[in-house]
Amino acid sequence: MSLFALTLHEASEKLRRREISSVELTEAVLQRIAATDDRVRAYLTLARDSAMEQAKQADARLASGQPSSPLLGVPLAVKDNFLTQGLRTTCASKILGDFMPPYDATAVAKLRAAGAVIVGKTNLDEFAMGSSAENSAFFPTCNPWNLQRIPGGSSGGSAAAVAADQCIAALGTDTGGSIRQPAACCGVVGLKPTYGRVSRYGIIAFASSMDQVGPMTKDTRDSALLLQALAGHDPADSTSSNHAVADYSAALTGEVKNLRIGVPKEYFVGGMQPEVEKSVREAIRQFEQAGAKIEEISLPHTEYAVAVYYIVATAEASSNLARYDGMRFGHRADAKDLTETYMISRDEGFGSEVKRRIMLGTYVLSAGYYDAYYLKAQRVRRLIKEDFDNAFKRCDVIVTPTAPTTAFKIGEKTSDPLQMYLSDIYTISINLAGLPALSLPCGLDNNNLPIGLQIIGKHFDEATVLRVADSYEQETNWHNQKPKL
Ligand code: GLN
């Protein structure tokens, strides 16, 4: 088996037993990137030299035999909206251009402290706004399963890189589905933790009340390992939580007997691709056979989620993106005075989806419309959260499809933003409610494209979500399917 195809837990074990070195593993991954990324285009920036340097240091630490993190010496990829000190960070926007961050995001600092090797920065929709990676200001990423298809978004580069074995695992961010939907499209495991579980410090802000960092991996065991390294309170992020961090690997008992699984009736209505419904229903049957109790539940405010999200997220984005004024960093236009410098820098620097969101967000926050849109949306957001609170009185996890369809064709939805927004119809409510949720592969459609199963948990109960996902992997083989590249 080629080294680049290893999972994180396999690679970690081989490194620890000194069967392989981090230098060998990192070289194998870099070669895999060289052999495939002209087709997949997952990476915006590669960090060959620093990666090889980190691999050498990891080998020295491994040789010392000191206790260490399972990430030590493992090559990982990072979405390009995490600040990485001394490594170009663009957020796939021209407005950041060749921005060189002076410090690391906390999540990245934790990976570095654990001894992980950072191989590069992956492509995304500009400012993480999108569901297809086509909104990147640089180039679209292709789905390794079918290069004419989108990899999902916004963490499309990370999902494609994991699926194509161009890294052992990756980091993504999820504001409305951006870890889970691309994970589903590319046939990998993507976990959005509870809001506040992982520090947002040093993540380029999109919608701060929903943004969350999470692992994108080849299987659930890897997801548990990576979450372990990321989770915890950070004094630099006042919204990060003090809640105790569980032992996620220890939670993977394979046991789902008597577990109560909720299936929301509102998630199985028109518009879903029939093969998606079939695979998800099959997975639910599988859980039942393993001894879980299936409960039909209702999340009555589901139909408002997309509308509420596109008010709250755009409002927060319009405020967060006010800082890109061409003054302290990023693109600055040549203009005659200060106001023109602001205006032209922003006009030249932002792409059309980002401008659309800034305009929508400014509108819903403006005097006269605030009550009718923003305030109303916040009230409905509360109702959506209460739907989940009520449902979780009757069940331990909720199971749904991750996305209504498998990966669509590049270009298919670019002219219709509303169609694009509907890709997140099953993931968005979870961000509004701040809950943890994971997507894992549960089938292939007639075009041989991966289908994602979403498992939603109670606040801070990532352990149960991971346990359920892992138990499914133990009974099935979908997570081992790979694209032919
Ligand atoms: N696709 C959604 C959007 O465009 C979610 C993006 C995300 O989670 N970052 O806003």
Tab-separated table of C-alpha atoms and ligand atoms in Angstrom:
chain	number	residue	atom	x	y	z
A	1	MET	CA	0.000	0.000	0.000
A	2	SER	CA	1.321	3.448	-0.901
A	3	LEU	CA	2.228	5.559	2.105
A	4	PHE	CA	0.036	8.457	1.005
A	5	ALA	CA	-3.033	6.232	1.219
A	6	LEU	CA	-2.621	5.638	4.951
A	7	THR	CA	-5.147	6.912	7.464
A	8	LEU	CA	-3.936	9.099	10.304
A	9	HIS	CA	-4.136	6.300	12.860
A	10	GLU	CA	-2.298	3.883	10.551
A	11	ALA	CA	0.407	6.428	9.721
A	12	SER	CA	0.798	7.348	13.361
A	13	GLU	CA	1.275	3.723	14.377
A	14	LYS	CA	3.841	3.072	11.665
A	15	LEU	CA	5.749	6.213	12.634
A	16	ARG	CA	5.754	5.232	16.276
A	17	ARG	CA	6.979	1.724	15.495
A	18	ARG	CA	9.639	3.358	13.286
A	19	GLU	CA	8.484	1.311	10.287
A	20	ILE	CA	8.383	4.529	8.320
A	21	SER	CA	9.820	7.989	8.866
A	22	SER	CA	7.997	11.284	8.680
A	23	VAL	CA	10.387	12.339	5.911
A	24	GLU	CA	9.372	9.285	3.818
A	25	LEU	CA	5.703	9.845	4.491
A	26	THR	CA	5.867	13.562	3.723
A	27	GLU	CA	7.820	12.893	0.525
A	28	ALA	CA	5.200	10.363	-0.550
A	29	VAL	CA	2.407	12.877	0.036
A	30	LEU	CA	4.256	15.651	-1.814
A	31	GLN	CA	4.843	13.276	-4.739
A	32	ARG	CA	1.182	12.343	-4.759
A	33	ILE	CA	0.313	16.041	-4.933
A	34	ALA	CA	2.788	16.533	-7.791
A	35	ALA	CA	1.242	13.581	-9.669
A	36	THR	CA	-2.414	14.581	-9.241
A	37	ASP	CA	-2.900	18.231	-8.403
A	38	ASP	CA	-2.690	19.510	-11.963
A	39	ARG	CA	-6.061	17.726	-12.372
A	40	VAL	CA	-7.635	18.130	-8.903
A	41	ARG	CA	-6.334	21.626	-8.057
A	42	ALA	CA	-6.938	21.263	-4.344
A	43	TYR	CA	-4.015	23.410	-3.195
A	44	LEU	CA	-3.606	27.185	-3.421
A	45	THR	CA	-0.176	27.165	-1.776
A	46	LEU	CA	2.289	24.349	-1.185
A	47	ALA	CA	4.818	24.460	1.636
A	48	ARG	CA	7.353	21.873	0.400
A	49	ASP	CA	10.455	23.220	2.110
A	50	SER	CA	8.926	23.970	5.488
A	51	ALA	CA	7.058	20.631	5.364
A	52	MET	CA	10.309	18.705	4.821
A	53	GLU	CA	11.913	20.692	7.631
A	54	GLN	CA	9.011	19.882	9.990
A	55	ALA	CA	9.222	16.206	8.967
A	56	LYS	CA	12.910	16.090	9.916
A	57	GLN	CA	12.153	17.645	13.280
A	58	ALA	CA	9.319	15.161	13.806
A	59	ASP	CA	11.668	12.265	13.061
A	60	ALA	CA	14.063	13.573	15.694
A	61	ARG	CA	11.242	13.762	18.227
A	62	LEU	CA	10.062	10.265	17.298
A	63	ALA	CA	13.577	8.921	17.737
A	64	SER	CA	13.713	10.350	21.248
A	65	GLY	CA	10.865	8.017	22.229
A	66	GLN	CA	9.230	10.719	24.386
A	67	PRO	CA	5.436	10.494	24.763
A	68	SER	CA	3.855	12.468	21.929
A	69	SER	CA	0.676	13.311	20.081
A	70	PRO	CA	-0.614	10.888	17.416
A	71	LEU	CA	-0.225	13.803	14.989
A	72	LEU	CA	3.560	13.847	15.348
A	73	GLY	CA	5.106	13.576	11.878
A	74	VAL	CA	1.796	13.326	10.012
A	75	PRO	CA	1.335	15.500	6.864
A	76	LEU	CA	-1.851	17.562	7.039
A	77	ALA	CA	-3.499	20.192	4.837
A	78	VAL	CA	-5.103	23.403	6.080
A	79	LYS	CA	-7.924	25.355	4.452
A	80	ASP	CA	-6.702	28.742	3.319
A	81	ASN	CA	-8.876	30.716	5.732
A	82	PHE	CA	-6.684	29.752	8.724
A	83	LEU	CA	-3.862	32.184	9.446
A	84	THR	CA	-0.515	30.437	9.103
A	85	GLN	CA	2.531	32.381	10.187
A	86	GLY	CA	4.925	32.922	7.293
A	87	LEU	CA	2.754	30.899	4.899
A	88	ARG	CA	0.628	32.807	2.378
A	89	THR	CA	-3.043	33.043	3.382
A	90	THR	CA	-5.556	34.282	0.789
A	91	CYS	CA	-9.030	33.071	1.805
A	92	ALA	CA	-9.270	32.532	-1.970
A	93	SER	CA	-9.779	36.270	-2.359
A	94	LYS	CA	-7.895	38.852	-4.388
A	95	ILE	CA	-8.399	41.303	-1.563
A	96	LEU	CA	-5.930	39.366	0.570
A	97	GLY	CA	-3.657	38.677	-2.390
A	98	ASP	CA	-0.289	37.609	-1.046
A	99	PHE	CA	-1.126	38.209	2.604
A	100	MET	CA	1.539	36.795	4.924
A	101	PRO	CA	0.083	36.329	8.415
A	102	PRO	CA	2.232	37.472	11.359
A	103	TYR	CA	0.787	34.746	13.617
A	104	ASP	CA	-0.891	31.296	13.579
A	105	ALA	CA	-4.558	30.518	14.193
A	106	THR	CA	-4.900	28.643	17.493
A	107	ALA	CA	-5.960	25.481	15.621
A	108	VAL	CA	-2.804	25.675	13.499
A	109	ALA	CA	-0.619	26.425	16.533
A	110	LYS	CA	-2.034	23.288	18.175
A	111	LEU	CA	-1.190	21.175	15.117
A	112	ARG	CA	2.332	22.568	15.082
A	113	ALA	CA	2.804	21.969	18.815
A	114	ALA	CA	1.663	18.362	18.300
A	115	GLY	CA	4.383	18.003	15.650
A	116	ALA	CA	2.133	17.729	12.599
A	117	VAL	CA	3.627	18.549	9.192
A	118	ILE	CA	1.729	21.232	7.265
A	119	VAL	CA	1.993	20.507	3.551
A	120	GLY	CA	-0.061	23.393	2.205
A	121	LYS	CA	-3.149	25.560	2.094
A	122	THR	CA	-6.252	24.339	0.312
A	123	ASN	CA	-8.699	26.081	-1.990
A	124	LEU	CA	-12.142	27.296	-0.916
A	125	ASP	CA	-14.983	29.512	-2.006
A	126	GLU	CA	-13.881	33.125	-1.481
A	127	PHE	CA	-14.316	33.961	2.228
A	128	ALA	CA	-15.923	30.503	2.632
A	129	MET	CA	-19.054	31.721	0.837
A	130	GLY	CA	-20.331	28.941	-1.352
A	131	SER	CA	-21.028	25.238	-1.732
A	132	SER	CA	-18.868	24.275	-4.690
A	133	ALA	CA	-15.385	25.859	-4.413
A	134	GLU	CA	-16.212	27.624	-7.699
A	135	ASN	CA	-16.271	31.021	-5.961
A	136	SER	CA	-12.503	30.898	-5.436
A	137	ALA	CA	-10.918	33.981	-6.995
A	138	PHE	CA	-8.112	31.767	-8.327
A	139	PHE	CA	-9.521	28.550	-9.843
A	140	PRO	CA	-12.166	25.914	-9.110
A	141	THR	CA	-11.165	22.621	-7.493
A	142	CYS	CA	-12.341	19.398	-9.150
A	143	ASN	CA	-13.905	16.390	-7.476
A	144	PRO	CA	-11.397	13.485	-7.508
A	145	TRP	CA	-14.292	11.072	-8.191
A	146	ASN	CA	-15.171	12.891	-11.402
A	147	LEU	CA	-13.130	15.862	-12.536
A	148	GLN	CA	-16.144	17.464	-14.247
A	149	ARG	CA	-17.909	17.710	-10.874
A	150	ILE	CA	-17.600	20.137	-7.956
A	151	PRO	CA	-15.937	18.896	-4.742
A	152	GLY	CA	-18.506	20.788	-2.648
A	153	GLY	CA	-17.732	23.829	-0.600
A	154	SER	CA	-16.600	25.887	0.888
A	155	SER	CA	-13.875	23.498	2.186
A	156	GLY	CA	-13.704	21.881	-1.276
A	157	GLY	CA	-9.908	21.905	-1.455
A	158	SER	CA	-9.524	20.119	1.884
A	159	ALA	CA	-12.178	17.514	0.989
A	160	ALA	CA	-10.639	16.854	-2.438
A	161	ALA	CA	-7.122	16.658	-0.960
A	162	VAL	CA	-8.217	14.032	1.597
A	163	ALA	CA	-10.155	12.037	-1.013
A	164	ALA	CA	-7.222	12.140	-3.460
A	165	ASP	CA	-4.699	11.084	-0.769
A	166	GLN	CA	-2.895	14.411	-1.188
A	167	CYS	CA	-2.648	14.656	2.608
A	168	ILE	CA	-3.368	12.295	5.493
A	169	ALA	CA	-6.095	14.576	6.903
A	170	ALA	CA	-7.114	18.219	6.709
A	171	LEU	CA	-8.715	21.114	8.529
A	172	GLY	CA	-11.878	22.794	7.332
A	173	THR	CA	-14.338	25.338	8.636
A	174	ASP	CA	-18.118	25.104	8.700
A	175	THR	CA	-20.512	28.047	8.973
A	176	GLY	CA	-23.496	26.508	7.179
A	177	GLY	CA	-22.229	23.148	5.969
A	178	SER	CA	-18.765	23.847	4.611
A	179	ILE	CA	-17.116	20.825	6.225
A	180	ARG	CA	-19.971	18.334	5.911
A	181	GLN	CA	-21.272	19.035	2.389
A	182	PRO	CA	-17.825	18.780	0.698
A	183	ALA	CA	-17.070	15.711	2.840
A	184	ALA	CA	-20.264	14.151	1.443
A	185	CYS	CA	-19.396	15.153	-2.147
A	186	CYS	CA	-15.871	13.699	-1.914
A	187	GLY	CA	-16.618	10.578	0.152
A	188	VAL	CA	-14.658	11.541	3.277
A	189	VAL	CA	-15.528	12.101	6.940
A	190	GLY	CA	-16.160	15.709	8.003
A	191	LEU	CA	-17.016	16.820	11.530
A	192	LYS	CA	-18.366	20.192	12.576
A	193	PRO	CA	-17.954	20.343	16.345
A	194	THR	CA	-20.287	22.186	18.728
A	195	TYR	CA	-20.011	25.970	18.374
A	196	GLY	CA	-17.242	26.991	20.794
A	197	ARG	CA	-15.602	23.537	20.985
A	198	VAL	CA	-12.611	24.619	18.875
A	199	SER	CA	-11.078	28.097	19.015
A	200	ARG	CA	-11.898	30.450	16.147
A	201	TYR	CA	-8.888	32.645	16.892
A	202	GLY	CA	-7.006	33.302	13.661
A	203	ILE	CA	-9.779	31.989	11.405
A	204	ILE	CA	-10.705	34.626	8.841
A	205	ALA	CA	-14.163	35.563	10.097
A	206	PHE	CA	-17.250	34.991	7.944
A	207	ALA	CA	-20.273	34.705	10.300
A	208	SER	CA	-18.863	34.723	13.805
A	209	SER	CA	-21.913	33.276	15.581
A	210	MET	CA	-21.672	30.104	13.457
A	211	ASP	CA	-18.076	29.685	12.218
A	212	GLN	CA	-16.452	26.541	13.574
A	213	VAL	CA	-13.251	24.598	12.848
A	214	GLY	CA	-13.257	20.841	12.296
A	215	PRO	CA	-11.424	17.766	10.965
A	216	MET	CA	-11.779	16.285	7.465
A	217	THR	CA	-10.430	12.752	7.455
A	218	LYS	CA	-10.388	9.342	5.780
A	219	ASP	CA	-12.344	7.693	8.597
A	220	THR	CA	-14.037	8.373	11.916
A	221	ARG	CA	-11.160	7.156	14.086
A	222	ASP	CA	-9.005	9.847	12.464
A	223	SER	CA	-11.705	12.424	13.115
A	224	ALA	CA	-11.598	11.571	16.831
A	225	LEU	CA	-7.817	11.914	16.915
A	226	LEU	CA	-7.794	15.253	15.155
A	227	LEU	CA	-10.653	16.668	17.229
A	228	GLN	CA	-8.766	15.666	20.378
A	229	ALA	CA	-5.848	17.816	19.264
A	230	LEU	CA	-8.052	20.799	18.397
A	231	ALA	CA	-10.704	20.934	21.128
A	232	GLY	CA	-10.544	23.066	24.226
A	233	HIS	CA	-10.849	26.525	25.659
A	234	ASP	CA	-8.703	29.321	24.266
A	235	PRO	CA	-8.369	32.597	26.178
A	236	ALA	CA	-7.902	34.333	22.808
A	237	ASP	CA	-11.465	33.374	21.715
A	238	SER	CA	-14.121	34.518	24.177
A	239	THR	CA	-16.718	32.253	22.518
A	240	SER	CA	-14.609	29.123	23.000
A	241	SER	CA	-15.979	26.860	25.699
A	242	ASN	CA	-14.711	25.675	29.079
A	243	HIS	CA	-16.774	22.507	28.786
A	244	ALA	CA	-14.595	19.464	29.611
A	245	VAL	CA	-13.058	17.762	26.554
A	246	ALA	CA	-14.012	14.060	26.323
A	247	ASP	CA	-11.693	11.210	25.337
A	248	TYR	CA	-12.960	10.811	21.767
A	249	SER	CA	-10.999	7.691	20.798
A	250	ALA	CA	-12.112	5.913	23.967
A	251	ALA	CA	-15.709	6.661	22.953
A	252	LEU	CA	-15.416	4.450	19.850
A	253	THR	CA	-16.825	1.287	21.370
A	254	GLY	CA	-18.689	0.119	18.266
A	255	GLU	CA	-21.820	-0.160	20.422
A	256	VAL	CA	-25.171	1.363	19.431
A	257	LYS	CA	-27.507	-1.046	21.223
A	258	ASN	CA	-30.510	0.803	22.709
A	259	LEU	CA	-29.236	4.112	21.378
A	260	ARG	CA	-32.180	6.293	20.348
A	261	ILE	CA	-31.808	7.587	16.791
A	262	GLY	CA	-34.172	10.337	15.642
A	263	VAL	CA	-35.169	10.613	11.993
A	264	PRO	CA	-36.770	13.996	11.206
A	265	LYS	CA	-39.708	13.696	8.849
A	266	GLU	CA	-39.069	17.210	7.442
A	267	TYR	CA	-35.747	16.019	5.978
A	268	PHE	CA	-37.287	13.383	3.726
A	269	VAL	CA	-39.478	15.483	1.475
A	270	GLY	CA	-39.346	16.399	-2.239
A	271	GLY	CA	-36.252	17.492	-4.108
A	272	MET	CA	-33.938	14.806	-2.811
A	273	GLN	CA	-32.085	12.598	-5.289
A	274	PRO	CA	-33.722	9.137	-4.972
A	275	GLU	CA	-30.386	7.315	-4.521
A	276	VAL	CA	-29.526	9.609	-1.607
A	277	GLU	CA	-32.766	8.759	0.142
A	278	LYS	CA	-32.285	5.047	-0.558
A	279	SER	CA	-28.753	4.965	0.889
A	280	VAL	CA	-29.701	6.959	3.972
A	281	ARG	CA	-32.742	4.740	4.645
A	282	GLU	CA	-30.487	1.706	4.228
A	283	ALA	CA	-28.051	3.127	6.802
A	284	ILE	CA	-30.934	3.683	9.220
A	285	ARG	CA	-31.993	0.038	8.769
A	286	GLN	CA	-28.418	-0.963	9.505
A	287	PHE	CA	-28.502	0.925	12.820
A	288	GLU	CA	-31.782	-0.741	13.681
A	289	GLN	CA	-30.258	-4.169	13.020
A	290	ALA	CA	-27.379	-3.252	15.327
A	291	GLY	CA	-29.884	-2.689	18.131
A	292	ALA	CA	-30.552	1.056	17.936
A	293	LYS	CA	-34.085	2.343	18.425
A	294	ILE	CA	-35.369	4.428	15.529
A	295	GLU	CA	-37.789	7.257	16.366
A	296	GLU	CA	-39.552	9.476	13.877
A	297	ILE	CA	-39.177	13.049	15.106
A	298	SER	CA	-40.264	16.465	13.919
A	299	LEU	CA	-38.222	19.641	13.486
A	300	PRO	CA	-41.127	21.873	12.461
A	301	HIS	CA	-39.189	25.072	11.707
A	302	THR	CA	-36.806	23.388	9.250
A	303	GLU	CA	-38.398	25.109	6.254
A	304	TYR	CA	-37.222	28.530	7.494
A	305	ALA	CA	-33.599	27.554	8.071
A	306	VAL	CA	-32.134	28.572	4.706
A	307	ALA	CA	-33.861	31.983	4.811
A	308	VAL	CA	-32.813	32.617	8.415
A	309	TYR	CA	-29.240	31.586	7.680
A	310	TYR	CA	-28.933	33.908	4.685
A	311	ILE	CA	-30.066	36.832	6.830
A	312	VAL	CA	-27.888	36.103	9.871
A	313	ALA	CA	-24.802	35.009	7.920
A	314	THR	CA	-24.877	37.935	5.493
A	315	ALA	CA	-25.472	40.441	8.315
A	316	GLU	CA	-22.442	39.149	10.209
A	317	ALA	CA	-20.354	38.945	7.036
A	318	SER	CA	-21.128	42.552	6.070
A	319	SER	CA	-19.801	43.640	9.441
A	320	ASN	CA	-16.774	41.292	9.463
A	321	LEU	CA	-15.730	42.247	5.948
A	322	ALA	CA	-15.765	45.999	6.672
A	323	ARG	CA	-12.131	45.637	7.768
A	324	TYR	CA	-10.899	45.058	4.206
A	325	ASP	CA	-10.361	48.687	3.327
A	326	GLY	CA	-6.995	48.524	1.573
A	327	MET	CA	-5.257	50.270	4.437
A	328	ARG	CA	-3.461	47.834	6.723
A	329	PHE	CA	-3.223	44.711	4.583
A	330	GLY	CA	-4.287	43.223	1.305
A	331	HIS	CA	-5.101	44.810	-2.006
A	332	ARG	CA	-4.981	48.624	-2.248
A	333	ALA	CA	-6.147	50.404	-5.380
A	334	ASP	CA	-4.506	53.491	-6.788
A	335	ALA	CA	-7.054	56.233	-6.171
A	336	LYS	CA	-7.256	59.971	-5.696
A	337	ASP	CA	-8.474	60.178	-2.094
A	338	LEU	CA	-9.336	58.078	0.960
A	339	THR	CA	-12.963	57.332	0.106
A	340	GLU	CA	-12.074	56.338	-3.414
A	341	THR	CA	-9.273	54.131	-2.125
A	342	TYR	CA	-11.777	52.266	0.052
A	343	MET	CA	-14.309	51.968	-2.714
A	344	ILE	CA	-12.048	50.932	-5.551
A	345	SER	CA	-9.966	48.555	-3.385
A	346	ARG	CA	-13.127	46.765	-2.318
A	347	ASP	CA	-14.574	46.800	-5.808
A	348	GLU	CA	-11.427	45.275	-7.296
A	349	GLY	CA	-10.678	42.931	-4.400
A	350	PHE	CA	-14.008	41.212	-3.726
A	351	GLY	CA	-15.674	38.728	-6.093
A	352	SER	CA	-19.346	38.885	-7.005
A	353	GLU	CA	-20.688	36.405	-4.412
A	354	VAL	CA	-18.903	38.270	-1.625
A	355	LYS	CA	-20.321	41.582	-2.865
A	356	ARG	CA	-23.797	40.060	-3.041
A	357	ARG	CA	-23.524	38.956	0.603
A	358	ILE	CA	-22.188	42.318	1.791
A	359	MET	CA	-25.089	44.089	0.086
A	360	LEU	CA	-27.692	41.660	1.459
A	361	GLY	CA	-26.209	41.885	4.934
A	362	THR	CA	-26.019	45.665	4.905
A	363	TYR	CA	-29.639	45.778	3.761
A	364	VAL	CA	-31.029	43.491	6.501
A	365	LEU	CA	-29.179	45.508	9.151
A	366	SER	CA	-30.198	48.941	7.881
A	367	ALA	CA	-32.579	51.205	9.787
A	368	GLY	CA	-36.151	50.416	8.836
A	369	TYR	CA	-35.375	46.827	7.777
A	370	TYR	CA	-33.531	45.607	10.870
A	371	ASP	CA	-36.705	44.618	12.764
A	372	ALA	CA	-38.366	43.017	9.774
A	373	TYR	CA	-35.351	40.928	8.732
A	374	TYR	CA	-32.470	40.631	11.163
A	375	LEU	CA	-34.453	40.668	14.401
A	376	LYS	CA	-37.139	38.383	12.990
A	377	ALA	CA	-34.458	35.977	11.774
A	378	GLN	CA	-32.889	35.874	15.239
A	379	ARG	CA	-36.285	34.982	16.708
A	380	VAL	CA	-36.817	32.161	14.213
A	381	ARG	CA	-33.271	30.996	14.902
A	382	ARG	CA	-34.322	30.504	18.510
A	383	LEU	CA	-37.321	28.418	17.384
A	384	ILE	CA	-35.030	26.240	15.254
A	385	LYS	CA	-32.776	25.669	18.249
A	386	GLU	CA	-35.813	24.802	20.404
A	387	ASP	CA	-36.915	22.235	17.794
A	388	PHE	CA	-33.633	20.423	18.400
A	389	ASP	CA	-33.865	20.800	22.208
A	390	ASN	CA	-37.286	19.145	22.079
A	391	ALA	CA	-36.158	16.408	19.715
A	392	PHE	CA	-33.167	15.568	21.913
A	393	LYS	CA	-35.529	14.797	24.799
A	394	ARG	CA	-36.568	11.761	22.752
A	395	CYS	CA	-33.334	10.741	21.056
A	396	ASP	CA	-29.557	10.675	21.486
A	397	VAL	CA	-28.565	11.500	17.919
A	398	ILE	CA	-30.406	12.546	14.769
A	399	VAL	CA	-29.642	10.972	11.399
A	400	THR	CA	-30.309	12.702	8.048
A	401	PRO	CA	-28.818	12.987	4.574
A	402	THR	CA	-25.940	15.508	4.446
A	403	ALA	CA	-26.933	17.023	1.107
A	404	PRO	CA	-29.974	16.603	-1.152
A	405	THR	CA	-27.852	15.516	-4.144
A	406	THR	CA	-24.429	14.143	-4.896
A	407	ALA	CA	-21.761	16.395	-6.461
A	408	PHE	CA	-23.210	18.446	-9.323
A	409	LYS	CA	-21.397	19.490	-12.508
A	410	ILE	CA	-18.960	22.398	-12.473
A	411	GLY	CA	-20.845	25.437	-13.783
A	412	GLU	CA	-24.291	23.898	-13.257
A	413	LYS	CA	-25.417	26.279	-10.511
A	414	THR	CA	-23.141	29.290	-10.882
A	415	SER	CA	-25.788	31.436	-12.540
A	416	ASP	CA	-28.445	30.684	-9.903
A	417	PRO	CA	-27.283	31.571	-6.372
A	418	LEU	CA	-30.536	30.362	-4.814
A	419	GLN	CA	-30.054	26.848	-6.234
A	420	MET	CA	-26.522	26.900	-4.832
A	421	TYR	CA	-27.837	27.982	-1.398
A	422	LEU	CA	-30.182	24.977	-1.344
A	423	SER	CA	-27.204	22.590	-1.314
A	424	ASP	CA	-27.010	23.332	2.422
A	425	ILE	CA	-30.650	22.714	3.237
A	426	TYR	CA	-29.770	19.796	5.571
A	427	THR	CA	-26.688	21.288	7.202
A	428	ILE	CA	-27.606	24.920	7.921
A	429	SER	CA	-30.033	24.368	10.851
A	430	ILE	CA	-27.262	22.661	12.777
A	431	ASN	CA	-25.079	25.796	12.628
A	432	LEU	CA	-28.004	28.002	13.625
A	433	ALA	CA	-28.500	25.745	16.667
A	434	GLY	CA	-24.758	25.431	17.390
A	435	LEU	CA	-24.835	21.614	17.448
A	436	PRO	CA	-22.122	19.108	16.475
A	437	ALA	CA	-22.661	17.043	13.312
A	438	LEU	CA	-20.604	14.694	11.180
A	439	SER	CA	-20.897	13.512	7.593
A	440	LEU	CA	-19.612	10.105	6.562
A	441	PRO	CA	-19.861	8.113	3.322
A	442	CYS	CA	-22.885	5.771	3.112
A	443	GLY	CA	-23.128	4.853	-0.561
A	444	LEU	CA	-22.449	5.661	-4.204
A	445	ASP	CA	-25.015	6.853	-6.744
A	446	ASN	CA	-25.497	5.556	-10.298
A	447	ASN	CA	-22.705	7.861	-11.490
A	448	ASN	CA	-20.318	6.408	-8.907
A	449	LEU	CA	-20.434	9.586	-6.792
A	450	PRO	CA	-20.311	9.430	-2.983
A	451	ILE	CA	-23.393	9.936	-0.786
A	452	GLY	CA	-23.122	11.443	2.708
A	453	LEU	CA	-24.920	10.465	5.919
A	454	GLN	CA	-25.228	13.181	8.571
A	455	ILE	CA	-25.216	12.373	12.297
A	456	ILE	CA	-26.228	15.257	14.562
A	457	GLY	CA	-25.536	15.245	18.318
A	458	LYS	CA	-26.440	17.148	21.457
A	459	HIS	CA	-24.329	20.151	22.432
A	460	PHE	CA	-20.789	19.003	23.325
A	461	ASP	CA	-21.667	15.362	22.668
A	462	GLU	CA	-19.195	14.813	19.832
A	463	ALA	CA	-18.264	11.547	21.578
A	464	THR	CA	-21.646	9.959	20.804
A	465	VAL	CA	-21.658	11.297	17.232
A	466	LEU	CA	-18.237	9.740	16.651
A	467	ARG	CA	-19.278	6.471	18.293
A	468	VAL	CA	-22.305	6.124	16.020
A	469	ALA	CA	-20.262	6.947	12.901
A	470	ASP	CA	-17.514	4.507	13.865
A	471	SER	CA	-20.002	1.718	14.583
A	472	TYR	CA	-21.399	2.214	11.060
A	473	GLU	CA	-17.895	2.014	9.561
A	474	GLN	CA	-17.252	-1.218	11.419
A	475	GLU	CA	-20.290	-2.787	9.714
A	476	THR	CA	-19.807	-1.299	6.226
A	477	ASN	CA	-17.136	-0.553	3.697
A	478	TRP	CA	-18.151	2.799	2.194
A	479	HIS	CA	-15.416	4.761	3.968
A	480	ASN	CA	-12.790	2.566	2.284
A	481	GLN	CA	-13.932	3.384	-1.263
A	482	LYS	CA	-11.488	5.558	-3.160
A	483	PRO	CA	-11.689	7.496	-6.402
A	484	LYS	CA	-9.532	6.263	-9.287
A	485	LEU	CA	-7.162	9.043	-10.158
B	1	GLN	N1	-22.595	27.184	1.632
B	1	GLN	C1	-22.909	28.032	2.744
B	1	GLN	C2	-22.673	29.466	2.368
B	1	GLN	O1	-22.423	29.695	1.250
B	1	GLN	C3	-22.072	27.649	3.932
B	1	GLN	C4	-20.680	28.097	3.823
B	1	GLN	C5	-19.851	27.724	5.022
B	1	GLN	O2	-20.220	26.876	5.821
B	1	GLN	N2	-18.745	28.421	5.168
B	1	GLN	O3	-22.742	30.361	3.154
